[in-house]
Amino acid sequence: MHSLNLPHHSPKQFFESATAAILLAVLAVPSLPAQGLSTQKAPPAPPAAAIAFANKLLAKMTLEEKVGQMSQVAMNSDGGTGVEQQIAEGKVGSLLFVTDPVELNRLQKIAVEQSRLHIPLIVGFDVIHGFRTIFPVPLAMASSWNPALIERAQSLAAREARAVGVDWAFAPMVDIARDPRWGRIMEGAGEDPFLGSKIAAAQVRGFQGTDLASNDSIIACVKHFGGYGAAVGGRDYDSSDISDNQLYNVYLPAYHAAVDAGAGSVMSAYMDLNSVPATGNKFLLTDTLRTQWKFPGFVVSDWDSIKSLTTHGFSSDDEDAAVRAVNAGVDMEMTSHTYRDHLAQAVREHKVSLTTIDNATRRILIAKYDLGLFKNPYVDVDRSRTVIGSPEIRTEARHTATQTAILLKNDNNLLPLKKDVRTLALIGPMIDSKPDTLGSWSLAGDVKSTVTLLDGLQHALPSTTKLLSTKGVEIERVQPSIFDSQFPSPKPQLTTEAERKKEFDHAIDLVRSSDVAVLALGEAQNMNGERASRSTLVLPGEQEKLLEAAVATGKPIVLLLMTGRPLNITWASQHVPAILNIWYPGSEGGNAVADLLFGEANPGGKLTVSWPVDVGQVPIFYARQLTQIPDHPETRYWDGTSAPLYPFGFGLSYSTFSITGLTLDKPDVVAGASLTASVDVENTSDREGSDIIQLYTHQRAGSASRPVRELKGFQRIVLKAHEHRRVQILLDTKDLAFWSPQTKTQAIEPGSFDLWMGDSSEATLHQQFRVSSNTHAANR
C-alpha cells in the first residue's frame, strides 16, 4: 500500500504564498467566455462547399423529410420492421446494428434510388475497441499512456468498420470515472482529466483520420455528454450530482478536448445532471457545446433517451419529450421515434422553430457530405473481405495488448517464465473463453478467430513442456446482462455441488503437479460495461478460494487478472509473488499474454485509476484536496488504510529504472509561456524496457484550493539495457489554468507551484517554480 509524500510547508509559508496570490491580479485567459473551459482554438467550421451543398438540398426538403433525417432506426429492434418503406419515403436518416455489407448496400440503394431526394443513410455502430478484430478494452489501451498507439488502434478499427459500410462509431467514451463499481469504467480512460483529454483527442484522430471520405475513416461520436461517469454509488444510469468546480475541472475537459480535435458528433447521456436529464439539458447541449465550445457537428441521443425523458419525470409525454430534446440541442433521435411521430406537428404549433429543425438537418447532411456518401454511398464487398482481419491489423492488435498490460507485482523476478519449464499449469474459468478474451462491447468481433490464453500458451510452449489446464471454478452474473442475447459469456456447465468440488480439487491437483502455475482469474466480460455495476469488487464466485488453495500448495503462482475494473486483490498482493493485469486483451490476447509471460514482450503499462484496498474506499483518486490535515492521508479511516493498494500511474516492468536529477530550465515563467522539466533516466537492468515519466504540479495558493497533485505531462520512453537518457517534458502554463468557483472564470493564476517527476503519482523528485502575470513580469 502507498501514500503520497508531500513537501512540508509551514503555516507562515502558506500564508505568504496565499497573500502574494491574492495581491497579484488573477490572470484571466483572454477571449474566453465567463465559463469557458480551455485556451484551445475552436474546432474548424464545416467547409463552405459542404454548407452550400446542405443548404441547397435543405431548400428542397419537406418538413417531414427533414425530420426523417433526424431519425435513426435500430435494425435489431421492432423499429426495424418495415424499414424499407420508411427509407423510401425519406423518413429514416440513419441505421444502427447492421454490419453485413451486402445488406447495407441493399438498404442504401433504397435510400439513394427510391427516396425522393436520394439522400444516403449514415450507419452507426458501437466500434468501441475494434470492429471485427478486437483490441484491448479502452481502459486497457489508456494504460499504455501512449496516444499514438491508441490513435493507431482506432484507425484500424475504423478501417474495418468502413469496409463493411459502418461510417459512424459510437466512441470514444470519454467519461471520467473514479468509482470502479461503475461497469462502464472499462470504456473510458480512467480518473484523470489531463490524461483523459489526451486519449480522447487521440481516439478522435484515429477514427476520423485526415479525410472522412477516405476508406479508412469514420465519424467519431463523443459520449456520454456530460458527467455520466459520476453516477451516484457507481450505479449505471443513476443521476450525477456534480459541483461546478468538479464539472469544469474534472468531468468536462475530456469532452472539450475531443470536440477541439474535430469530433463530428456527440452523444447525449442517459442520466440526470444536477436533476436535469442530459438529453434535455440546454446548458450542456447548447450553452456549453455550441455557444462556448463552438461545436459544429451533430448531437445524437443515446438509446431511447429522448422517450425516457418522460420516465425521468422531466417531460409529460412523448410529444413534450421530443420538443424539449430538440430545443435543448439533440439533432438525431436514436431508436425511439418521438421525433418522427411528433416534431412536424410541434413545428406547426410553434413549439419548435423551423430554424431549429433546419439547423439539425443541416448538420446531419454536412456529416454525410463530409463522409463522401453523396458521391460513393456503397460498399466494395470484395474489399471488405481483404480488409477484415488482415495480418497488419492482427499484428497491431497483438502488439497493443502487450503494451497495455500492467505488472503489479513480481517478487524475486518470477516473471518472465523460462520456456524450458517442464510442467506448467494454466487454471481459471476464462482460460479458453473466446468472448471473455475479447471483452465487453465486442458485438461485431470475430469470435471464432480469437486466440484464448490456452491457445496462446499452446502455441508458445515447446513440445518438451507439459501444459496442464482446467477451469477450476465457473463464474456467472447473478442478474443476466442486457447483452447476453447478442454476446454471451459461456454458461456454467457444472450443475451440482459434487461436480463443482471435483473440478476444484482437480485444479489444485494440477497445481501440485506443476513446476509453476498460472491462474487467470477475474470477471466474465458481461460483468463489465453497460448496466454492469457491482456492489463489491471481490473476485466473483469461488475464485478467491481457488487462489488461496493454489498458493497453499507452495508452488510458484502467477496471477493473471482479466477484468475491466480494479478488483479487490488485497490478499493476493500479500501472498502471490507475481500479478499481471492483462485486462481483456482482445483478438490476439492469448498470443500477447504468452509474449508477456515468457519475456518476448516486457510489460510497461501504468494504472490510469487508483486501485483500492477495499470497496469502502471508493470513490478513490489521487488528485484529492490537501484539507486542514495534509499529513498521513492514509490514516483517514481508523479501521483500515485510506491509501490505495496501487496508486495512479503505478506499474512495474521486467526492467528496472533509476530517475534522478530533476531540473527546470527556469524558476519563473510568464503565464501563457512554457517551461521544460528534465530528469535523468537510466535502465539499470540487463533487459530493454519502457517506463512512463510523469510530471505533476500543485498550485500552492490562489482563488481556490487546488488538488494535492495534478498530472500535467507524461512521456513513454524505451531504453535498452543500461541505457541512459535525459528526458525532457514541456510544461505549458496554459495547462495550469483552472475554473475558479470564486471568479467563475477559467484562468492561469500567478503564484508558486510545486512540481514532481517520476514514474507514478507518488513521484518524489521535487522542484518549485513561479508563474507571473504578463503585467507583473513587465514591471520587474
CSV table of N, CA and C in Angstrom, one decimal, residues 551-636:
chain,number,residue,atom,x,y,z
A,551,VAL,N,-2.1,-21.2,-3.7
A,551,VAL,CA,-0.9,-20.7,-3.0
A,551,VAL,C,-0.5,-21.6,-1.9
A,552,ALA,N,-1.5,-22.3,-1.2
A,552,ALA,CA,-1.2,-23.2,-0.1
A,552,ALA,C,-0.4,-24.4,-0.6
A,553,THR,N,-0.4,-24.7,-1.9
A,553,THR,CA,0.4,-25.9,-2.3
A,553,THR,C,1.9,-25.6,-2.2
A,554,GLY,N,2.3,-24.3,-2.1
A,554,GLY,CA,3.7,-24.0,-2.1
A,554,GLY,C,4.3,-23.8,-3.4
A,555,LYS,N,3.6,-24.0,-4.5
A,555,LYS,CA,4.1,-23.9,-5.8
A,555,LYS,C,4.2,-22.4,-6.2
A,556,PRO,N,5.1,-22.0,-7.1
A,556,PRO,CA,5.1,-20.6,-7.6
A,556,PRO,C,3.8,-20.3,-8.3
A,557,ILE,N,3.2,-19.2,-8.0
A,557,ILE,CA,1.9,-18.8,-8.6
A,557,ILE,C,2.0,-17.5,-9.3
A,558,VAL,N,1.6,-17.5,-10.5
A,558,VAL,CA,1.4,-16.2,-11.3
A,558,VAL,C,-0.1,-15.9,-11.4
A,559,LEU,N,-0.5,-14.8,-11.0
A,559,LEU,CA,-1.9,-14.4,-11.1
A,559,LEU,C,-2.1,-13.4,-12.3
A,560,LEU,N,-2.9,-13.9,-13.3
A,560,LEU,CA,-3.3,-13.0,-14.4
A,560,LEU,C,-4.7,-12.5,-14.1
A,561,LEU,N,-4.9,-11.2,-14.2
A,561,LEU,CA,-6.2,-10.6,-13.9
A,561,LEU,C,-6.9,-10.3,-15.3
A,562,MET,N,-8.0,-10.8,-15.5
A,562,MET,CA,-8.9,-10.5,-16.6
A,562,MET,C,-10.0,-9.7,-16.1
A,563,THR,N,-10.0,-8.4,-16.4
A,563,THR,CA,-11.0,-7.5,-15.8
A,563,THR,C,-11.1,-6.2,-16.6
A,564,GLY,N,-12.2,-5.5,-16.3
A,564,GLY,CA,-12.3,-4.1,-16.9
A,564,GLY,C,-12.4,-3.1,-15.8
A,565,ARG,N,-12.0,-3.4,-14.6
A,565,ARG,CA,-12.0,-2.5,-13.5
A,565,ARG,C,-11.0,-3.0,-12.4
A,566,PRO,N,-10.6,-2.2,-11.5
A,566,PRO,CA,-9.9,-2.7,-10.3
A,566,PRO,C,-10.7,-3.6,-9.5
A,567,LEU,N,-10.1,-4.7,-9.0
A,567,LEU,CA,-10.8,-5.7,-8.2
A,567,LEU,C,-10.1,-5.7,-6.8
A,568,ASN,N,-10.7,-6.3,-5.8
A,568,ASN,CA,-10.1,-6.5,-4.5
A,568,ASN,C,-9.2,-7.6,-4.6
A,569,ILE,N,-7.9,-7.3,-4.7
A,569,ILE,CA,-6.8,-8.4,-4.7
A,569,ILE,C,-5.9,-8.1,-3.5
A,570,THR,N,-6.4,-7.6,-2.4
A,570,THR,CA,-5.5,-7.3,-1.3
A,570,THR,C,-4.8,-8.5,-0.8
A,571,TRP,N,-5.6,-9.6,-0.7
A,571,TRP,CA,-5.0,-10.9,-0.2
A,571,TRP,C,-3.9,-11.3,-1.2
A,572,ALA,N,-4.2,-11.3,-2.4
A,572,ALA,CA,-3.2,-11.7,-3.5
A,572,ALA,C,-2.0,-10.8,-3.4
A,573,SER,N,-2.1,-9.5,-3.2
A,573,SER,CA,-1.0,-8.7,-3.2
A,573,SER,C,0.0,-9.0,-2.0
A,574,GLN,N,-0.5,-9.7,-1.0
A,574,GLN,CA,0.3,-10.1,0.1
A,574,GLN,C,0.9,-11.5,0.0
A,575,HIS,N,0.2,-12.3,-0.8
A,575,HIS,CA,0.6,-13.8,-0.8
A,575,HIS,C,1.0,-14.3,-2.2
A,576,VAL,N,0.7,-13.7,-3.3
A,576,VAL,CA,1.0,-14.2,-4.6
A,576,VAL,C,2.3,-13.4,-5.1
A,577,PRO,N,3.3,-14.2,-5.5
A,577,PRO,CA,4.5,-13.5,-5.9
A,577,PRO,C,4.5,-12.6,-7.2
A,578,ALA,N,3.6,-13.0,-8.1
A,578,ALA,CA,3.6,-12.2,-9.4
A,578,ALA,C,2.2,-12.0,-9.8
A,579,ILE,N,1.8,-10.7,-10.1
A,579,ILE,CA,0.5,-10.4,-10.5
A,579,ILE,C,0.6,-9.5,-11.8
A,580,LEU,N,0.0,-10.0,-12.9
A,580,LEU,CA,0.0,-9.2,-14.1
A,580,LEU,C,-1.5,-9.0,-14.6
A,581,ASN,N,-1.8,-7.7,-14.6
A,581,ASN,CA,-3.2,-7.3,-15.1
A,581,ASN,C,-3.2,-7.3,-16.6
A,582,ILE,N,-3.9,-8.2,-17.2
A,582,ILE,CA,-3.9,-8.2,-18.7
A,582,ILE,C,-5.2,-7.7,-19.2
A,583,TRP,N,-6.1,-7.2,-18.4
A,583,TRP,CA,-7.4,-6.7,-18.8
A,583,TRP,C,-8.2,-7.7,-19.6
A,584,TYR,N,-8.9,-7.2,-20.6
A,584,TYR,CA,-9.5,-8.1,-21.7
A,584,TYR,C,-8.6,-7.8,-22.9
A,585,PRO,N,-7.7,-8.7,-23.3
A,585,PRO,CA,-6.7,-8.3,-24.2
A,585,PRO,C,-7.1,-8.4,-25.7
A,586,GLY,N,-8.3,-8.9,-26.1
A,586,GLY,CA,-8.7,-8.8,-27.4
A,586,GLY,C,-8.4,-10.0,-28.3
A,587,SER,N,-8.6,-9.9,-29.6
A,587,SER,CA,-8.5,-11.0,-30.6
A,587,SER,C,-7.2,-11.7,-30.5
A,588,GLU,N,-6.1,-11.1,-30.3
A,588,GLU,CA,-4.8,-11.7,-30.2
A,588,GLU,C,-4.3,-11.8,-28.8
A,589,GLY,N,-5.3,-11.8,-27.8
A,589,GLY,CA,-4.9,-11.8,-26.4
A,589,GLY,C,-4.1,-12.9,-26.0
A,590,GLY,N,-4.4,-14.1,-26.4
A,590,GLY,CA,-3.6,-15.3,-25.9
A,590,GLY,C,-2.2,-15.2,-26.4
A,591,ASN,N,-1.9,-14.8,-27.6
A,591,ASN,CA,-0.6,-14.7,-28.1
A,591,ASN,C,0.2,-13.6,-27.4
A,592,ALA,N,-0.5,-12.5,-27.1
A,592,ALA,CA,0.1,-11.3,-26.4
A,592,ALA,C,0.5,-11.7,-25.0
A,593,VAL,N,-0.4,-12.4,-24.3
A,593,VAL,CA,-0.1,-12.8,-22.9
A,593,VAL,C,1.0,-13.8,-22.9
A,594,ALA,N,1.1,-14.7,-23.9
A,594,ALA,CA,2.3,-15.6,-23.9
A,594,ALA,C,3.5,-14.9,-24.1
A,595,ASP,N,3.5,-13.8,-25.0
A,595,ASP,CA,4.7,-13.0,-25.2
A,595,ASP,C,5.1,-12.4,-23.9
A,596,LEU,N,4.2,-11.9,-23.1
A,596,LEU,CA,4.5,-11.3,-21.8
A,596,LEU,C,5.0,-12.3,-20.8
A,597,LEU,N,4.4,-13.4,-20.7
A,597,LEU,CA,4.7,-14.4,-19.7
A,597,LEU,C,6.2,-14.9,-19.9
A,598,PHE,N,6.6,-15.1,-21.2
A,598,PHE,CA,7.8,-15.7,-21.5
A,598,PHE,C,8.9,-14.7,-21.9
A,599,GLY,N,8.6,-13.4,-21.8
A,599,GLY,CA,9.6,-12.4,-22.0
A,599,GLY,C,9.9,-11.9,-23.4
A,600,GLU,N,9.0,-12.4,-24.3
A,600,GLU,CA,9.1,-11.8,-25.7
A,600,GLU,C,8.7,-10.4,-25.7
A,601,ALA,N,7.9,-10.0,-24.8
A,601,ALA,CA,7.4,-8.6,-24.6
A,601,ALA,C,7.6,-8.3,-23.1
A,602,ASN,N,7.8,-7.0,-22.8
A,602,ASN,CA,8.1,-6.5,-21.4
A,602,ASN,C,7.0,-5.6,-21.0
A,603,PRO,N,6.2,-5.9,-20.0
A,603,PRO,CA,5.1,-5.1,-19.6
A,603,PRO,C,5.6,-3.7,-19.2
A,604,GLY,N,4.8,-2.7,-19.6
A,604,GLY,CA,5.2,-1.3,-19.3
A,604,GLY,C,4.0,-0.4,-19.0
A,605,GLY,N,2.8,-1.0,-19.0
A,605,GLY,CA,1.6,-0.2,-18.7
A,605,GLY,C,1.6,0.4,-17.3
A,606,LYS,N,0.8,1.4,-17.1
A,606,LYS,CA,0.6,2.1,-15.8
A,606,LYS,C,-0.8,2.3,-15.6
A,607,LEU,N,-1.2,2.3,-14.3
A,607,LEU,CA,-2.6,2.5,-13.9
A,607,LEU,C,-3.1,3.9,-14.3
A,608,THR,N,-4.3,3.9,-14.8
A,608,THR,CA,-5.0,5.2,-15.0
A,608,THR,C,-6.1,5.4,-14.0
A,609,VAL,N,-6.2,4.5,-13.1
A,609,VAL,CA,-7.2,4.6,-12.0
A,609,VAL,C,-6.5,4.1,-10.7
A,610,SER,N,-6.8,4.8,-9.6
A,610,SER,CA,-6.2,4.3,-8.3
A,610,SER,C,-6.9,3.0,-7.9
A,611,TRP,N,-6.1,2.0,-7.5
A,611,TRP,CA,-6.6,0.7,-7.2
A,611,TRP,C,-6.8,0.6,-5.7
A,612,PRO,N,-8.1,0.4,-5.3
A,612,PRO,CA,-8.4,0.4,-3.9
A,612,PRO,C,-8.0,-0.8,-3.1
A,613,VAL,N,-7.8,-0.7,-1.8
A,613,VAL,CA,-7.6,-1.9,-1.0
A,613,VAL,C,-9.0,-2.6,-0.8
A,614,ASP,N,-10.0,-1.8,-0.6
A,614,ASP,CA,-11.3,-2.3,-0.3
A,614,ASP,C,-12.4,-1.4,-0.9
A,615,VAL,N,-13.5,-1.9,-1.2
A,615,VAL,CA,-14.6,-1.1,-1.8
A,615,VAL,C,-15.1,0.0,-0.9
A,616,GLY,N,-14.8,-0.1,0.4
A,616,GLY,CA,-15.2,1.0,1.3
A,616,GLY,C,-14.4,2.3,1.0
A,617,GLN,N,-13.3,2.2,0.3
A,617,GLN,CA,-12.6,3.4,0.0
A,617,GLN,C,-13.1,4.2,-1.2
A,618,VAL,N,-14.0,3.7,-2.0
A,618,VAL,CA,-14.3,4.3,-3.2
A,618,VAL,C,-15.5,5.3,-3.0
A,619,PRO,N,-15.5,6.4,-3.8
A,619,PRO,CA,-14.6,6.8,-4.9
A,619,PRO,C,-13.2,7.1,-4.3
A,620,ILE,N,-12.2,6.7,-5.1
A,620,ILE,CA,-10.8,7.0,-4.7
A,620,ILE,C,-10.0,7.5,-5.9
A,621,PHE,N,-9.2,8.5,-5.7
A,621,PHE,CA,-8.4,9.1,-6.7
A,621,PHE,C,-7.3,9.9,-6.1
A,622,TYR,N,-6.2,10.1,-6.9
A,622,TYR,CA,-5.0,10.7,-6.4
A,622,TYR,C,-5.1,12.2,-6.2
A,623,ALA,N,-5.9,12.9,-7.0
A,623,ALA,CA,-5.9,14.3,-7.0
A,623,ALA,C,-6.9,14.9,-6.0
A,624,ARG,N,-6.7,14.5,-4.8
A,624,ARG,CA,-7.5,14.9,-3.6
A,624,ARG,C,-7.1,16.3,-3.2
A,625,GLN,N,-7.9,16.9,-2.3
A,625,GLN,CA,-7.5,18.2,-1.8
A,625,GLN,C,-6.6,18.0,-0.5
A,626,LEU,N,-5.8,19.0,-0.2
A,626,LEU,CA,-4.9,18.9,0.9
A,626,LEU,C,-5.7,18.8,2.2
A,627,THR,N,-6.8,19.6,2.4
A,627,THR,CA,-7.6,19.7,3.6
A,627,THR,C,-6.7,20.3,4.7
A,628,GLN,N,-7.3,20.4,5.9
A,628,GLN,CA,-6.6,21.1,7.0
A,628,GLN,C,-5.5,20.2,7.7
A,629,ILE,N,-5.5,18.9,7.4
A,629,ILE,CA,-4.5,18.0,7.9
A,629,ILE,C,-3.9,17.2,6.8
A,630,PRO,N,-3.0,17.7,6.1
A,630,PRO,CA,-2.5,17.1,4.9
A,630,PRO,C,-1.5,15.9,5.1
A,631,ASP,N,-1.0,15.8,6.4
A,631,ASP,CA,0.0,14.8,6.6
A,631,ASP,C,-0.7,13.4,6.9
A,632,HIS,N,-0.1,12.4,6.5
A,632,HIS,CA,-0.6,11.0,6.7
A,632,HIS,C,-2.0,10.8,6.2
A,633,PRO,N,-2.2,11.1,4.9
A,633,PRO,CA,-3.6,10.9,4.3
A,633,PRO,C,-4.1,9.5,4.4
A,634,GLU,N,-3.1,8.5,4.6
A,634,GLU,CA,-3.6,7.1,4.6
A,634,GLU,C,-4.2,6.7,5.9
A,635,THR,N,-4.3,7.7,6.9
A,635,THR,CA,-4.9,7.3,8.2
A,635,THR,C,-6.3,7.9,8.4
A,636,ARG,N,-7.0,8.2,7.3
A,636,ARG,CA,-8.3,8.8,7.5
A,636,ARG,C,-9.4,7.9,8.0
